[in-house]
mmCIF file of C-alpha atoms in Angstrom:
data_model
loop_
_atom_site.group_PDB
_atom_site.id
_atom_site.type_symbol
_atom_site.label_atom_id
_atom_site.label_comp_id
_atom_site.label_asym_id
_atom_site.label_seq_id
_atom_site.Cartn_x
_atom_site.Cartn_y
_atom_site.Cartn_z
ATOM 1 C CA ASN B 22 311.964 116.570 108.309
ATOM 2 C CA LEU B 23 314.018 115.088 110.988
ATOM 3 C CA LEU B 24 312.772 114.332 115.049
ATOM 4 C CA SER B 25 316.175 115.097 116.685
ATOM 5 C CA ILE B 26 316.599 112.284 119.775
ATOM 6 C CA VAL B 27 320.443 112.340 119.746
ATOM 7 C CA GLY B 28 322.044 115.889 118.679
ATOM 8 C CA THR B 29 320.027 118.988 118.666
ATOM 9 C CA ASN B 30 318.273 119.391 115.308
ATOM 10 C CA GLU B 31 321.293 118.362 112.954
ATOM 11 C CA LEU B 32 321.107 119.413 109.676
ATOM 12 C CA GLN B 33 320.933 117.070 106.725
ATOM 13 C CA PRO B 34 322.136 115.751 104.678
ATOM 14 C CA ILE B 35 326.060 114.846 106.246
ATOM 15 C CA VAL B 36 328.642 114.777 104.269
ATOM 16 C CA ALA B 37 332.148 112.450 104.457
ATOM 17 C CA SER B 38 334.754 112.605 101.496
ATOM 18 C CA ASN B 39 332.595 112.234 98.737
ATOM 19 C CA LEU B 40 329.649 110.522 100.358
ATOM 20 C CA VAL B 41 326.601 111.699 101.339
ATOM 21 C CA LEU B 42 323.733 110.728 103.438
ATOM 22 C CA VAL B 43 320.195 111.140 104.350
ATOM 23 C CA SER B 44 318.943 109.216 107.532
ATOM 24 C CA ASN B 45 315.888 108.504 109.652
ATOM 25 C CA ALA B 46 317.596 106.070 112.184
ATOM 26 C CA GLU B 47 318.509 105.819 115.915
ATOM 27 C CA LEU B 48 321.985 104.011 116.440
ATOM 28 C CA TYR B 49 321.343 102.244 120.164
ATOM 29 C CA ASN B 50 325.472 101.335 119.704
ATOM 30 C CA TYR B 51 326.578 104.748 118.537
ATOM 31 C CA LYS B 52 328.916 105.335 121.347
ATOM 32 C CA ASN B 53 330.416 101.649 121.231
ATOM 33 C CA LEU B 54 330.947 102.302 117.415
ATOM 34 C CA ILE B 55 332.758 105.784 118.075
ATOM 35 C CA ASP B 56 335.537 104.165 119.950
ATOM 36 C CA GLU B 57 335.303 100.667 117.909
ATOM 37 C CA PHE B 58 336.258 103.087 115.067
ATOM 38 C CA ASN B 59 338.024 105.675 116.353
ATOM 39 C CA LEU B 60 335.887 108.126 115.059
ATOM 40 C CA THR B 61 337.215 111.704 115.804
ATOM 41 C CA ASN B 62 336.506 114.904 113.797
ATOM 42 C CA LEU B 63 332.792 113.984 114.163
ATOM 43 C CA LYS B 64 331.012 117.264 112.754
ATOM 44 C CA THR B 65 327.675 116.556 114.550
ATOM 45 C CA ASN B 66 326.008 115.185 117.814
ATOM 46 C CA SER B 67 324.318 113.174 115.352
ATOM 47 C CA ASP B 68 323.764 108.981 115.219
ATOM 48 C CA CYS B 69 323.207 109.493 111.719
ATOM 49 C CA GLU B 70 326.876 110.895 111.466
ATOM 50 C CA ILE B 71 328.273 107.447 112.489
ATOM 51 C CA ILE B 72 326.155 105.678 109.972
ATOM 52 C CA LEU B 73 327.993 107.593 107.589
ATOM 53 C CA LYS B 74 331.807 107.537 109.348
ATOM 54 C CA VAL B 75 331.446 103.783 109.577
ATOM 55 C CA ILE B 76 330.541 103.376 105.980
ATOM 56 C CA GLU B 77 333.391 105.310 105.172
ATOM 57 C CA ASN B 78 335.713 103.511 107.193
ATOM 58 C CA PHE B 79 335.155 100.607 104.887
ATOM 59 C CA TYR B 80 334.837 102.672 101.515
ATOM 60 C CA ASP B 81 337.412 101.973 98.589
ATOM 61 C CA ASP B 82 335.473 103.322 95.694
ATOM 62 C CA ASP B 83 333.162 100.519 96.067
ATOM 63 C CA LEU B 84 329.704 101.847 98.115
ATOM 64 C CA LYS B 85 327.859 98.596 97.651
ATOM 65 C CA ASP B 86 330.801 96.590 99.150
ATOM 66 C CA ALA B 87 331.105 98.984 101.643
ATOM 67 C CA VAL B 88 327.821 99.231 103.029
ATOM 68 C CA LEU B 89 326.814 95.664 103.133
ATOM 69 C CA ARG B 90 330.339 95.432 105.205
ATOM 70 C CA ALA B 91 329.143 98.097 107.872
ATOM 71 C CA ILE B 92 325.304 97.644 108.019
ATOM 72 C CA PRO B 93 326.083 94.406 110.543
ATOM 73 C CA PHE B 94 327.825 96.842 113.217
ATOM 74 C CA PHE B 95 324.396 98.630 113.427
ATOM 75 C CA ASP B 96 322.560 98.235 116.137
ATOM 76 C CA GLY B 97 318.823 100.206 115.538
ATOM 77 C CA ASP B 98 316.572 101.114 113.597
ATOM 78 C CA TYR B 99 317.289 102.825 110.614
ATOM 79 C CA ALA B 100 316.277 103.859 106.782
ATOM 80 C CA PHE B 101 318.901 105.692 105.210
ATOM 81 C CA CYS B 102 320.064 106.765 101.371
ATOM 82 C CA ILE B 103 323.944 107.020 100.669
ATOM 83 C CA THR B 104 325.379 108.313 97.494
ATOM 84 C CA ASP B 105 329.162 108.540 96.329
ATOM 85 C CA GLY B 106 328.286 110.363 93.404
ATOM 86 C CA ALA B 107 328.038 107.361 90.890
ATOM 87 C CA ASP B 108 326.070 105.157 92.797
ATOM 88 C CA TYR B 109 323.326 105.155 95.272
ATOM 89 C CA ILE B 110 321.885 102.915 97.775
ATOM 90 C CA VAL B 111 318.638 103.060 100.155
ATOM 91 C CA ILE B 112 318.853 100.299 102.882
ATOM 92 C CA ARG B 113 316.283 99.888 106.002
ATOM 93 C CA ASP B 114 316.759 98.045 109.446
ATOM 94 C CA CYS B 115 316.756 94.273 109.551
ATOM 95 C CA VAL B 116 313.142 93.972 111.134
ATOM 96 C CA GLY B 117 311.670 97.106 109.439
ATOM 97 C CA VAL B 118 311.168 99.601 112.231
ATOM 98 C CA LYS B 119 311.829 102.633 109.980
ATOM 99 C CA PRO B 120 309.656 102.683 106.686
ATOM 100 C CA VAL B 121 310.977 102.995 103.106
ATOM 101 C CA TYR B 122 308.330 103.137 99.921
ATOM 102 C CA TYR B 123 309.587 103.247 96.253
ATOM 103 C CA ALA B 124 307.849 103.508 92.994
ATOM 104 C CA TYR B 125 308.843 103.880 89.209
ATOM 105 C CA ASP B 126 307.474 104.224 86.020
ATOM 106 C CA ASP B 127 309.392 105.051 82.413
ATOM 107 C CA ASN B 128 310.661 107.873 83.517
ATOM 108 C CA THR B 129 311.317 108.146 87.313
ATOM 109 C CA PHE B 130 312.606 106.075 90.113
ATOM 110 C CA ALA B 131 311.523 107.668 93.467
ATOM 111 C CA PHE B 132 311.606 106.581 97.235
ATOM 112 C CA ALA B 133 310.225 107.544 100.686
ATOM 113 C CA SER B 134 309.299 107.551 104.144
ATOM 114 C CA GLU B 135 305.348 107.944 103.021
ATOM 115 C CA GLN B 136 303.519 107.045 100.449
ATOM 116 C CA LYS B 137 301.889 110.150 100.239
ATOM 117 C CA ALA B 138 305.261 111.900 99.108
ATOM 118 C CA LEU B 139 305.443 109.773 96.000
ATOM 119 C CA LYS B 140 301.763 110.177 95.264
ATOM 120 C CA GLU B 141 302.452 114.004 95.377
ATOM 121 C CA ILE B 142 304.320 113.691 92.588
ATOM 122 C CA GLY B 143 302.289 111.420 90.439
ATOM 123 C CA MET B 144 303.432 107.959 91.135
ATOM 124 C CA THR B 145 300.645 105.253 91.335
ATOM 125 C CA SER B 146 302.507 101.820 91.784
ATOM 126 C CA ILE B 147 304.077 101.972 95.287
ATOM 127 C CA TYR B 148 305.619 99.441 97.050
ATOM 128 C CA ASN B 149 307.490 98.761 100.328
ATOM 129 C CA LEU B 150 311.146 98.334 100.346
ATOM 130 C CA LYS B 151 311.465 94.450 102.021
ATOM 131 C CA PRO B 152 313.912 94.638 105.241
ATOM 132 C CA THR B 153 315.746 91.836 103.078
ATOM 133 C CA CYS B 154 316.708 93.892 100.481
ATOM 134 C CA MET B 155 318.398 97.541 99.715
ATOM 135 C CA ILE B 156 317.575 99.521 96.300
ATOM 136 C CA TYR B 157 320.879 99.923 93.961
ATOM 137 C CA ASN B 158 320.910 102.209 91.694
ATOM 138 C CA ASP B 159 317.014 101.995 90.718
ATOM 139 C CA ASP B 160 317.238 98.218 91.207
ATOM 140 C CA ILE B 161 315.672 95.813 93.927
ATOM 141 C CA VAL B 162 318.456 93.722 95.287
ATOM 142 C CA GLU B 163 317.887 90.753 98.149
ATOM 143 C CA VAL B 164 321.236 91.347 100.796
ATOM 144 C CA ARG B 165 319.627 89.955 103.819
ATOM 145 C CA SER B 166 318.060 86.634 104.598
ATOM 146 C CA GLN B 167 314.679 86.289 106.236
ATOM 147 C CA TRP B 168 314.352 85.063 110.180
ATOM 148 C CA LYS B 169 314.182 81.389 110.434
ATOM 149 C CA HIS B 170 313.903 79.314 113.805
ATOM 150 C CA ALA B 171 317.156 78.016 114.496
ATOM 151 C CA GLU B 172 318.263 74.741 116.673
ATOM 152 C CA PRO B 173 315.736 74.603 119.615
ATOM 153 C CA TYR B 174 316.892 75.101 123.504
ATOM 154 C CA THR B 175 316.513 72.212 125.177
ATOM 155 C CA ASP B 176 316.844 73.554 128.585
ATOM 156 C CA TYR B 177 314.174 75.403 129.690
ATOM 157 C CA ASP B 178 315.784 77.269 132.598
ATOM 158 C CA TYR B 179 318.672 78.506 130.302
ATOM 159 C CA ALA B 180 316.377 79.236 127.454
ATOM 160 C CA LYS B 181 314.325 81.149 130.057
ATOM 161 C CA GLU B 182 317.452 83.346 131.595
ATOM 162 C CA SER B 183 319.117 84.311 127.925
ATOM 163 C CA LEU B 184 315.347 85.718 127.522
ATOM 164 C CA LYS B 185 315.336 87.705 130.684
ATOM 165 C CA GLU B 186 318.896 88.790 129.754
ATOM 166 C CA SER B 187 318.278 89.976 126.172
ATOM 167 C CA ILE B 188 314.652 91.913 126.846
ATOM 168 C CA ILE B 189 315.916 93.761 130.058
ATOM 169 C CA GLU B 190 319.309 94.633 127.702
ATOM 170 C CA ALA B 191 316.914 95.568 124.654
ATOM 171 C CA VAL B 192 314.807 97.945 127.105
ATOM 172 C CA LEU B 193 317.899 99.811 128.705
ATOM 173 C CA LYS B 194 319.682 100.192 125.515
ATOM 174 C CA ARG B 195 316.506 102.282 124.048
ATOM 175 C CA VAL B 196 316.010 104.600 126.741
ATOM 176 C CA ASP B 197 320.040 105.391 127.484
ATOM 177 C CA ASP B 198 320.581 109.331 127.590
ATOM 178 C CA LEU B 199 317.024 109.959 127.903
ATOM 179 C CA ASP B 200 315.740 112.022 130.768
ATOM 180 C CA ASP B 201 311.854 110.436 130.684
ATOM 181 C CA VAL B 202 310.383 107.686 128.301
ATOM 182 C CA ALA B 203 306.596 107.362 127.670
ATOM 183 C CA LEU B 204 304.978 103.779 127.162
ATOM 184 C CA LEU B 205 302.016 102.762 125.295
ATOM 185 C CA PHE B 206 300.687 100.800 128.201
ATOM 186 C CA SER B 207 297.413 98.474 128.041
ATOM 187 C CA GLY B 208 298.193 96.505 131.541
ATOM 188 C CA GLY B 209 299.210 93.225 129.512
ATOM 189 C CA VAL B 210 302.051 91.115 130.287
ATOM 190 C CA ASP B 211 304.454 92.475 127.236
ATOM 191 C CA SER B 212 304.155 96.519 128.274
ATOM 192 C CA THR B 213 304.032 95.380 131.825
ATOM 193 C CA LEU B 214 307.454 93.743 131.492
ATOM 194 C CA ILE B 215 308.810 96.865 129.501
ATOM 195 C CA ALA B 216 307.258 99.054 132.724
ATOM 196 C CA THR B 217 308.736 96.676 135.257
ATOM 197 C CA ILE B 218 312.381 96.986 133.770
ATOM 198 C CA LEU B 219 312.167 100.885 133.524
ATOM 199 C CA LYS B 220 311.169 100.952 137.080
ATOM 200 C CA GLN B 221 313.798 98.606 138.453
ATOM 201 C CA TYR B 222 316.414 100.818 136.622
ATOM 202 C CA ASP B 223 315.163 104.077 137.906
ATOM 203 C CA VAL B 224 314.232 105.273 134.583
ATOM 204 C CA ASN B 225 311.211 108.204 134.730
ATOM 205 C CA THR B 226 308.426 106.429 133.009
ATOM 206 C CA THR B 227 305.067 107.613 132.367
ATOM 207 C CA LEU B 228 302.375 105.303 131.272
ATOM 208 C CA TYR B 229 299.465 106.109 128.373
ATOM 209 C CA THR B 230 296.616 104.484 127.795
ATOM 210 C CA ILE B 231 293.046 105.593 126.147
ATOM 211 C CA GLY B 232 290.044 103.645 125.922
ATOM 212 C CA THR B 233 286.142 103.684 126.248
ATOM 213 C CA GLU B 234 284.813 104.674 129.415
ATOM 214 C CA ASN B 235 284.330 101.049 130.060
ATOM 215 C CA SER B 236 286.848 99.410 128.186
ATOM 216 C CA GLN B 237 288.829 96.802 129.449
ATOM 217 C CA ASP B 238 292.350 98.139 128.682
ATOM 218 C CA LEU B 239 291.396 101.671 130.631
ATOM 219 C CA LYS B 240 290.247 99.381 133.658
ATOM 220 C CA VAL B 241 293.127 96.548 133.803
ATOM 221 C CA ALA B 242 296.047 99.602 133.080
ATOM 222 C CA ARG B 243 295.223 101.765 135.810
ATOM 223 C CA LYS B 244 294.895 98.591 138.031
ATOM 224 C CA THR B 245 298.422 97.576 136.542
ATOM 225 C CA ALA B 246 299.645 101.266 137.060
ATOM 226 C CA SER B 247 298.874 101.047 140.503
ATOM 227 C CA ASP B 248 299.812 97.659 141.038
ATOM 228 C CA ILE B 249 303.452 98.769 140.022
ATOM 229 C CA ASP B 250 303.764 102.082 141.483
ATOM 230 C CA LEU B 251 303.935 103.997 137.891
ATOM 231 C CA PRO B 252 302.267 107.442 137.065
ATOM 232 C CA ILE B 253 299.511 106.604 134.060
ATOM 233 C CA VAL B 254 297.898 109.110 132.267
ATOM 234 C CA THR B 255 294.557 108.301 130.453
ATOM 235 C CA ARG B 256 292.041 109.585 128.139
ATOM 236 C CA ILE B 257 288.476 108.312 127.720
ATOM 237 C CA ILE B 258 287.340 108.221 124.527
ATOM 238 C CA ASP B 259 283.593 107.995 122.707
ATOM 239 C CA LYS B 260 282.091 107.598 119.488
ATOM 240 C CA ASP B 261 282.745 111.401 118.655
ATOM 241 C CA VAL B 262 286.143 111.255 118.798
ATOM 242 C CA VAL B 263 286.094 107.975 116.906
ATOM 243 C CA LEU B 264 284.211 109.713 114.030
ATOM 244 C CA ASP B 265 286.447 112.441 114.212
ATOM 245 C CA GLU B 266 289.985 110.713 114.125
ATOM 246 C CA PHE B 267 288.543 108.093 111.567
ATOM 247 C CA CYS B 268 289.614 109.887 108.307
ATOM 248 C CA PRO B 269 292.791 111.636 109.849
ATOM 249 C CA THR B 270 293.704 108.036 110.718
ATOM 250 C CA ILE B 271 293.238 106.679 107.193
ATOM 251 C CA ASP B 272 295.629 109.636 105.801
ATOM 252 C CA THR B 273 298.201 109.114 108.681
ATOM 253 C CA ILE B 274 298.783 105.340 108.190
ATOM 254 C CA GLU B 275 297.976 105.461 104.353
ATOM 255 C CA ASP B 276 296.336 102.221 104.816
ATOM 256 C CA LYS B 277 292.182 101.428 105.160
ATOM 257 C CA ASN B 278 292.248 97.994 106.765
ATOM 258 C CA LEU B 279 289.632 98.188 109.554
ATOM 259 C CA MET B 280 291.982 96.260 111.747
ATOM 260 C CA LYS B 281 295.093 98.630 111.219
ATOM 261 C CA ILE B 282 292.824 101.538 111.417
ATOM 262 C CA GLY B 283 291.331 100.573 115.161
ATOM 263 C CA VAL B 284 295.617 99.954 116.229
ATOM 264 C CA GLY B 285 296.636 102.586 114.316
ATOM 265 C CA MET B 286 293.804 105.320 115.844
ATOM 266 C CA THR B 287 294.711 103.501 119.354
ATOM 267 C CA ILE B 288 298.493 104.531 118.881
ATOM 268 C CA LYS B 289 298.203 107.867 117.235
ATOM 269 C CA LEU B 290 295.721 109.150 119.879
ATOM 270 C CA THR B 291 297.949 107.497 122.945
ATOM 271 C CA SER B 292 301.398 109.132 121.352
ATOM 272 C CA GLN B 293 299.407 112.296 121.048
ATOM 273 C CA LEU B 294 298.819 112.463 125.103
ATOM 274 C CA ALA B 295 302.571 111.790 125.357
ATOM 275 C CA HIS B 296 303.350 114.439 122.923
ATOM 276 C CA GLU B 297 301.159 117.232 124.885
ATOM 277 C CA ASN B 298 303.369 115.784 127.835
ATOM 278 C CA ASN B 299 306.811 116.829 125.724
ATOM 279 C CA HIS B 300 308.219 113.028 125.086
ATOM 280 C CA LYS B 301 309.948 112.563 122.293
ATOM 281 C CA VAL B 302 310.106 108.740 122.767
ATOM 282 C CA ILE B 303 307.708 105.953 123.829
ATOM 283 C CA LEU B 304 308.335 102.468 123.831
ATOM 284 C CA SER B 305 306.041 99.777 122.861
ATOM 285 C CA GLY B 306 305.509 95.675 123.367
ATOM 286 C CA GLN B 307 304.923 95.488 119.655
ATOM 287 C CA GLY B 308 306.529 92.272 118.447
ATOM 288 C CA ALA B 309 306.249 89.487 121.331
ATOM 289 C CA ASP B 310 302.906 87.970 120.110
ATOM 290 C CA GLU B 311 305.037 87.150 116.677
ATOM 291 C CA LEU B 312 307.797 85.933 118.617
ATOM 292 C CA PHE B 313 306.179 83.916 121.223
ATOM 293 C CA ALA B 314 302.874 82.764 119.793
ATOM 294 C CA GLY B 315 300.776 85.235 121.319
ATOM 295 C CA TYR B 316 297.587 85.422 118.951
ATOM 296 C CA ASN B 317 294.951 83.275 119.620
ATOM 297 C CA ARG B 318 294.865 81.793 116.028
ATOM 298 C CA TYR B 319 298.554 79.968 116.531
ATOM 299 C CA LYS B 320 296.858 77.397 118.865
ATOM 300 C CA LYS B 321 295.129 76.303 115.964
ATOM 301 C CA LYS B 322 298.321 74.667 115.089
ATOM 302 C CA TYR B 323 299.560 73.380 117.911
ATOM 303 C CA SER B 324 299.139 69.450 116.423
ATOM 304 C CA GLN B 325 300.933 70.798 113.133
ATOM 305 C CA GLN B 326 304.085 72.304 114.829
ATOM 306 C CA ASP B 327 306.143 72.806 111.759
ATOM 307 C CA GLU B 328 303.187 74.594 109.871
ATOM 308 C CA LEU B 329 303.164 76.747 113.593
ATOM 309 C CA ILE B 330 306.979 77.530 113.246
ATOM 310 C CA LYS B 331 305.595 78.745 109.593
ATOM 311 C CA GLU B 332 303.611 80.867 110.355
ATOM 312 C CA LEU B 333 305.871 82.577 113.327
ATOM 313 C CA GLU B 334 308.461 83.169 110.664
ATOM 314 C CA HIS B 335 306.296 84.377 108.097
ATOM 315 C CA ASP B 336 304.335 86.995 110.634
ATOM 316 C CA LEU B 337 307.752 88.112 111.867
ATOM 317 C CA ASN B 338 309.092 88.371 108.414
ATOM 318 C CA ASN B 339 306.147 90.293 107.515
ATOM 319 C CA ILE B 340 305.738 92.295 110.377
ATOM 320 C CA TYR B 341 307.323 95.679 109.173
ATOM 321 C CA ASP B 342 304.373 95.696 106.040
ATOM 322 C CA VAL B 343 301.496 94.505 108.679
ATOM 323 C CA ASN B 344 302.512 96.609 112.150
ATOM 324 C CA LEU B 345 305.377 98.490 111.998
ATOM 325 C CA GLU B 346 305.073 100.870 109.464
ATOM 326 C CA ARG B 347 301.443 101.556 110.570
ATOM 327 C CA ASP B 348 302.799 102.488 114.224
ATOM 328 C CA ASP B 349 305.852 104.650 113.337
ATOM 329 C CA LYS B 350 303.319 106.866 110.974
ATOM 330 C CA ALA B 351 300.757 106.634 114.201
ATOM 331 C CA THR B 352 303.315 108.002 116.748
ATOM 332 C CA MET B 353 305.613 110.347 114.173
ATOM 333 C CA SER B 354 302.512 111.968 113.275
ATOM 334 C CA ASN B 355 302.729 113.377 116.828
ATOM 335 C CA SER B 356 306.090 114.046 116.647
ATOM 336 C CA VAL B 357 307.135 111.019 118.954
ATOM 337 C CA GLU B 358 309.451 108.155 117.982
ATOM 338 C CA LEU B 359 308.213 104.725 118.733
ATOM 339 C CA ARG B 360 310.995 102.019 120.192
ATOM 340 C CA VAL B 361 310.054 98.440 120.089
ATOM 341 C CA PRO B 362 312.280 96.192 122.809
ATOM 342 C CA PHE B 363 310.929 92.847 121.675
ATOM 343 C CA LEU B 364 312.333 93.359 117.899
ATOM 344 C CA ASP B 365 315.914 93.680 119.170
ATOM 345 C CA LYS B 366 318.123 91.562 117.425
ATOM 346 C CA LYS B 367 319.278 89.926 120.460
ATOM 347 C CA VAL B 368 315.554 89.077 121.864
ATOM 348 C CA ILE B 369 314.730 87.927 118.270
ATOM 349 C CA ASN B 370 317.181 85.339 117.751
ATOM 350 C CA THR B 371 316.993 84.365 121.592
ATOM 351 C CA ALA B 372 312.999 83.910 120.242
ATOM 352 C CA LEU B 373 314.087 81.932 117.307
ATOM 353 C CA HIS B 374 315.628 79.212 119.658
ATOM 354 C CA MET B 375 312.399 78.596 121.501
ATOM 355 C CA PRO B 376 310.638 75.377 120.579
ATOM 356 C CA VAL B 377 306.832 75.353 120.045
ATOM 357 C CA LYS B 378 306.716 73.730 123.946
ATOM 358 C CA TYR B 379 307.536 76.657 125.756
ATOM 359 C CA LEU B 380 305.450 78.852 123.907
ATOM 360 C CA LEU B 381 301.855 76.928 123.980
ATOM 361 C CA ASP B 382 301.184 73.798 126.239
ATOM 362 C CA SER B 383 298.134 72.680 124.008
ATOM 363 C CA ALA B 384 295.472 73.379 121.339
ATOM 364 C CA GLU B 385 293.243 74.545 123.940
ATOM 365 C CA ASP B 386 295.615 77.280 125.483
ATOM 366 C CA ASN B 387 294.172 80.244 126.057
ATOM 367 C CA LEU B 388 297.067 81.769 127.904
ATOM 368 C CA ARG B 389 300.193 81.201 125.531
ATOM 369 C CA LYS B 390 303.485 82.987 125.513
ATOM 370 C CA HIS B 391 304.404 80.877 128.516
ATOM 371 C CA ILE B 392 308.207 81.511 128.721
ATOM 372 C CA LEU B 393 307.787 85.063 128.093
ATOM 373 C CA ARG B 394 305.419 84.907 131.246
ATOM 374 C CA ASP B 395 307.564 83.078 133.098
ATOM 375 C CA ALA B 396 310.198 85.533 132.263
ATOM 376 C CA ALA B 397 308.223 88.532 133.224
ATOM 377 C CA TYR B 398 307.142 87.002 136.598
ATOM 378 C CA GLU B 399 310.723 86.324 137.394
ATOM 379 C CA ILE B 400 311.997 89.934 136.314
ATOM 380 C CA GLY B 401 308.737 91.347 138.780
ATOM 381 C CA VAL B 402 305.582 91.504 136.858
ATOM 382 C CA PRO B 403 303.094 90.377 139.756
ATOM 383 C CA GLU B 404 302.061 87.361 139.248
ATOM 384 C CA GLN B 405 298.014 88.167 138.310
ATOM 385 C CA ILE B 406 299.333 90.178 135.570
ATOM 386 C CA ALA B 407 302.132 87.893 134.327
ATOM 387 C CA TYR B 408 299.328 84.942 134.005
ATOM 388 C CA ARG B 409 296.045 87.048 132.554
ATOM 389 C CA PRO B 410 295.465 86.985 128.902
ATOM 390 C CA LYS B 411 295.348 89.743 126.950
ATOM 391 C CA LYS B 412 292.888 91.158 124.501
ATOM 392 C CA ALA B 413 293.909 93.014 121.076
ATOM 393 C CA ALA B 414 294.421 96.892 121.352
ATOM 394 C CA GLN B 415 291.802 97.878 119.385
ATOM 395 C CA TYR B 416 288.980 95.361 121.286
ATOM 396 C CA GLY B 417 290.966 95.885 124.474
ATOM 397 C CA THR B 418 290.245 100.141 124.051
ATOM 398 C CA GLY B 419 286.606 99.719 122.479
ATOM 399 C CA ILE B 420 287.468 101.408 119.555
ATOM 400 C CA ASP B 421 286.585 98.629 116.772
ATOM 401 C CA LYS B 422 283.347 98.365 118.651
ATOM 402 C CA ILE B 423 282.613 101.677 117.563
ATOM 403 C CA ILE B 424 284.102 101.792 114.046
ATOM 404 C CA ARG B 425 282.059 98.412 113.496
ATOM 405 C CA LYS B 426 278.902 99.808 114.378
ATOM 406 C CA LYS B 427 278.631 103.339 114.628
ATOM 407 C CA ILE B 428 280.527 104.198 111.586
ATOM 408 C CA ILE B 429 280.804 101.082 109.178
ATOM 409 C CA LYS B 430 276.996 100.037 109.964
ATOM 410 C CA LYS B 431 276.063 103.664 109.495
ATOM 411 C CA GLU B 432 277.945 104.093 105.883
ATOM 412 C CA PHE B 433 276.783 100.581 104.660
ATOM 413 C CA GLY B 434 273.475 99.797 106.308
ATOM 414 C CA THR B 435 274.777 96.744 107.090
#
């Protein structure tokens, strides 16, 4: 099933010469690729066809070579399968925003964008495809390197300006050609920075927040929305809503981890509000904490900065498994596509040049993400928001407290 954003319900598979493609993709540079590769005689208005045509441009009876030469040109979030009749390849974007799972037994090798599709045909051992790898004729082949920190910036102002430029560009490319956009909004610095950029560039934006009646997120989000003068849609939830949504959320995100359920339910219920208002795209601040040392646990390794860098790299390289697959399923269950500006390639590459001292200032640093906060303030985020600590989504909404006190305690008597 394809949620069509670019184009109008373009049918798949898409065919060019002897190449056949099925794809779940959002290419943010597809217009540039049309010009760069002089693509004419396009049969659809879909950016997925651009993937096929760029690969076709490099194809000379060697599908693997053509795909590997083409993918550096793709700026976006994607998962696709392509075949020339002899070979087939499955690959996802370099961060892993779009999910791909595979499974195999003695007789069958299968892949899908959800685990439940594989379980439906009797597969039991299911794996998610690492973004560093592709499936090539039933084999897992490594084709990319993991993200690694690069030579650190030595000029703070240069680093900050580079960060501001890359974030603004990442946000704007994700809303190009959209009449309006939704934003998962907590009132923290990450989502408020995205909201501020959207407002400054006159993008019609609506903020969406859920939470229990007295939850921090609702209070802060409403106040922040008022401060930056953007419309906000909220929903107050209670223990009955959480109880009703608990099992459906597990089914949607295909995971029983309590923390993932709490965040997944938050995103699922919030994107449902956006869907009810006919939004097809919702933006999120996902990824900022992994890039700029936002989590509380990072400060514990301040005195072991090499170890901290390794942990940041590990979290970025595994964000597809820990967060992105969950988030994509939660929004897509409401026919809303999630877009994550902080995980833009240019933003990531900029962040990987940041030395620890630009992110944390001590082992007792309760604020963290300092260069991102400074950039946000200079872009236009109000000072009291740019420099305010933020609770995690499942805690800020009150959902985690209900799950642990009303569901887990009742179920297990602990």
